[in-house]
Phi, psi and omega in degrees: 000136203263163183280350167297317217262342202264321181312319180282328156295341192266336187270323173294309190327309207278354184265337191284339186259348173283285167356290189307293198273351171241007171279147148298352204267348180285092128014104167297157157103352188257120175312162185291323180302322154306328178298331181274334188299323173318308179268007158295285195301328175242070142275328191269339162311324191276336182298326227247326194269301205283352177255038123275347172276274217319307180261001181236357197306143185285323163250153191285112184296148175276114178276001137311329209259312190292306178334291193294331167273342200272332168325291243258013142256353158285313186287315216252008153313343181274276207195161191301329187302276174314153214208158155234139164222143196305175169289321175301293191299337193271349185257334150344293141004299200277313168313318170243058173253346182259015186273356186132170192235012166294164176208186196222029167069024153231130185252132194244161183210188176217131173257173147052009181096336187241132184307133180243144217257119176260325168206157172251165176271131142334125131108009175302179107338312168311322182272290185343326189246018168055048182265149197241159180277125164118003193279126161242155191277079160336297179199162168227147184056045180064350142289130176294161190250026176261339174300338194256144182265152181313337198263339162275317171318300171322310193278358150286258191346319192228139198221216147301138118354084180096013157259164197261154159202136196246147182220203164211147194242163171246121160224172193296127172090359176249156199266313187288153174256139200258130174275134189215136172233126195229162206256091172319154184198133176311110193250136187253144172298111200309158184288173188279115170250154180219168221186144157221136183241154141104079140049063170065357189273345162272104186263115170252142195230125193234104196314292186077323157221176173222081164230157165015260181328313184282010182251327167311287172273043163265325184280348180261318167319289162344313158315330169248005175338276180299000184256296155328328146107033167302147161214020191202169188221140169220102191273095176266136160254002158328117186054057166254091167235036175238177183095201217242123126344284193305343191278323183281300196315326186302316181300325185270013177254007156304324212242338159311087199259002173190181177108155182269142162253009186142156176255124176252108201211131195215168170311307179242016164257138183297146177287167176209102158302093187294158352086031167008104157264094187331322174293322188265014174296093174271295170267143184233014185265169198292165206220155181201154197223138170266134179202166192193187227273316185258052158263154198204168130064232202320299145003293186275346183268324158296305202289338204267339155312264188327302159305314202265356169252014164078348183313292178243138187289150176247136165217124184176218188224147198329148196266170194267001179087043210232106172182086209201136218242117181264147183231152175235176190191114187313141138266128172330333187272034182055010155305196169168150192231127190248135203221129201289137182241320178219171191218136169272117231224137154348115174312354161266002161094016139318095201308119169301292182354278175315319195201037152048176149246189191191118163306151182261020181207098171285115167225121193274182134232134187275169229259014195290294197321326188289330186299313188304322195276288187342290189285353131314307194282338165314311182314150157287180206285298183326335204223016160301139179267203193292158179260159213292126184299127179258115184297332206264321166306307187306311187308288163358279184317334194261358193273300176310316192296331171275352168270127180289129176286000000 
């Protein structure tokens, strides 16, 4: 038995028993002597497939390679979060996490095997080139991202300042993946919008991040409600995936005077329960929340406050599902393995991770509307149509018009 092959059983062994003993996906109620004995055998399953691909394979495989793929579909057979990265990706990894924080205004995850676009930042590069949520990253750099683990995707996409980075995209309705190179950039959170419909009685706040700050002047528009002659609130969190948990937990406890806001929980993390603190209660008028495939991670830990405790209506279309707490975790061979340990759930005890959220008033937008807006911002400025109707703010406004403030 060759030392590649005894090398490559040992780097699966040792990943299957770290998964077993720090993972979430085993089933309460089954012992730990069972758990392990499981991921003994199936070691020794996997020792018994890779040295038949070695001896009957129609050409002889590099069994570093076969290794390093069958890793990197143990982690991510778990959730999009976990990753395995090789020894070479992990000091990659480490380096070019101090070269800077441009980016090119996108935040990604993996679907389908391939990395996927959950949102763009308003005013990126990325929007410039009309890229969209659900849009998929074929490859970057001429590699595929179905090869890749998420925590290297992220970590392409963003560099130095004024450097490039090309990647080729999928988007709905086109059959070719389109090669694109964009220019990294200090990219800023868009501002806070605000808006008022029905002769002021509606204060609409279109969020954009959920961070420190923007929660600060979420709380003082609120705050200010009654001096505005504002009386009902419409929070869009559409394609809101950057910011804080704690920061989205804070927010939904403005709208919140008791109650749980979420749950935190892993095989070996202790639960842990947010709370509503009646002192951090600002407002009770009615509320509605927009939300669509790229609200993702903090966001959904809001929107999903607000649904299970009846505060507020949600409407828009199922959320992208994202919401799960990572540990990395060295190997000996200088590999490293990043492992989702607990996932936060709904106050009825819904995994975001797992099972999104889902508005209690459904409104899609169809692959028509997406095509329109596409082919619009494209149009020159003389030969632009109308602009595209939204359905889902209008559903939002008709819902509110009917609730007594």
């Amino acid at each position: 038995m060759s030392k590649a092959f005894k090398r490559s059983v040992f780097g699966v062994s040792v990943a299957l028993v770290l998964v077993v003993l720090l993972s979430g996906f085993v089933s309460n109620g089954v012992s730990a002597g069972t758990q392990n004995d499981g991921a003994y055998r199936q070691m020794g399953v996997y020792e018994e497939v890779l040295h038949k691909v070695q001896s009957d394979y129609v050409t002889e495989p590099s069994i570093p390679d076969v290794t390093t793929g069958a890793l990197h579909g143990l982690l991510e057979s778990l959730d999009a979060d976990s990753s395995y990265l090789t020894a070479a990706e992990y000091t990659a990894y480490k380096s070019r996490q101090n070269e800077g924080t441009a980016q090119v205004g996108l935040n990604v995850s993996k679907r389908y095997g391939y990395a996927t676009v959950i949102s763009v930042i308003p005013g990126s590069p990325a929007e410039k080139e009309s890229i969209t949520d659900g849009d998929i990253i074929e490859s970057i750099g001429g590699k595929t991202t179905r090869e890749m683990s998420l925590a290297m995707v992220r970590l392409l996409l963003e560099g130095k300042p004024g450097s490039s980075v090309t990647f080729s995209v999928v988007r709905p309705g086109k059959a070719e993946p389109e090669k694109l190179t964009l220019t990294r950039a200090q990219v800023a959170a868009p501002a806070l919008g605000a808006q008022q419909y029905e002769n002021s009685t509606i204060l609409y706040l279109k969020v954009g991040a959920l961070t420190h700050d923007r929660v600060a002047e979420i709380e003082t528009r609120l705050r200010g409600m009654a001096k505005d002659g504002n009386k009902k609130v419409l929070l869009d969190l559409r394609d809101v995936s950057d910011g804080d948990i704690t920061q989205a937990m804070r927010l939904a406890n403005v709208f919140l005077q008791s109650g749980t806001i979420a749950t935190l929980e892993g095989q070996k993390f202790p639960k842990q329960t947010f709370t509503a603190e009646p002192s951090k209660y600002i407002t009770g008028a009615p509320l509605v929340l927009l939300v669509n495939h790229g609200t993702a991670g903090p966001a959904e830990v809001l929107a999903a406050a607000i649904l299970d405790n009846k505060r507020g209506d949600l409407v828009g279309d199922r959320t992208f599902g994202e919401g799960a707490v990572q540990k990395t975790i060295d190997l000996p061979d200088g590999a490293a393995v990043i492992l989702s340990v607990a996932k936060y759930a709904s106050p009825s005890g819904k995994k975001i991770q797992d099972q999104a959220v889902t508005p209690n008033v459904v409104v899609t937008e169809s692959i028509d509307q997406f095509l329109a807006e596409e082919d619009n911002d494209n149009a020159q400025p003389a030969t632009k149509a109308a602009p595209v109707t939204d359905d889902q703010l209008n559903k939002a406004l008709d819902i509110l018009k009917q609730k007594n403030a």
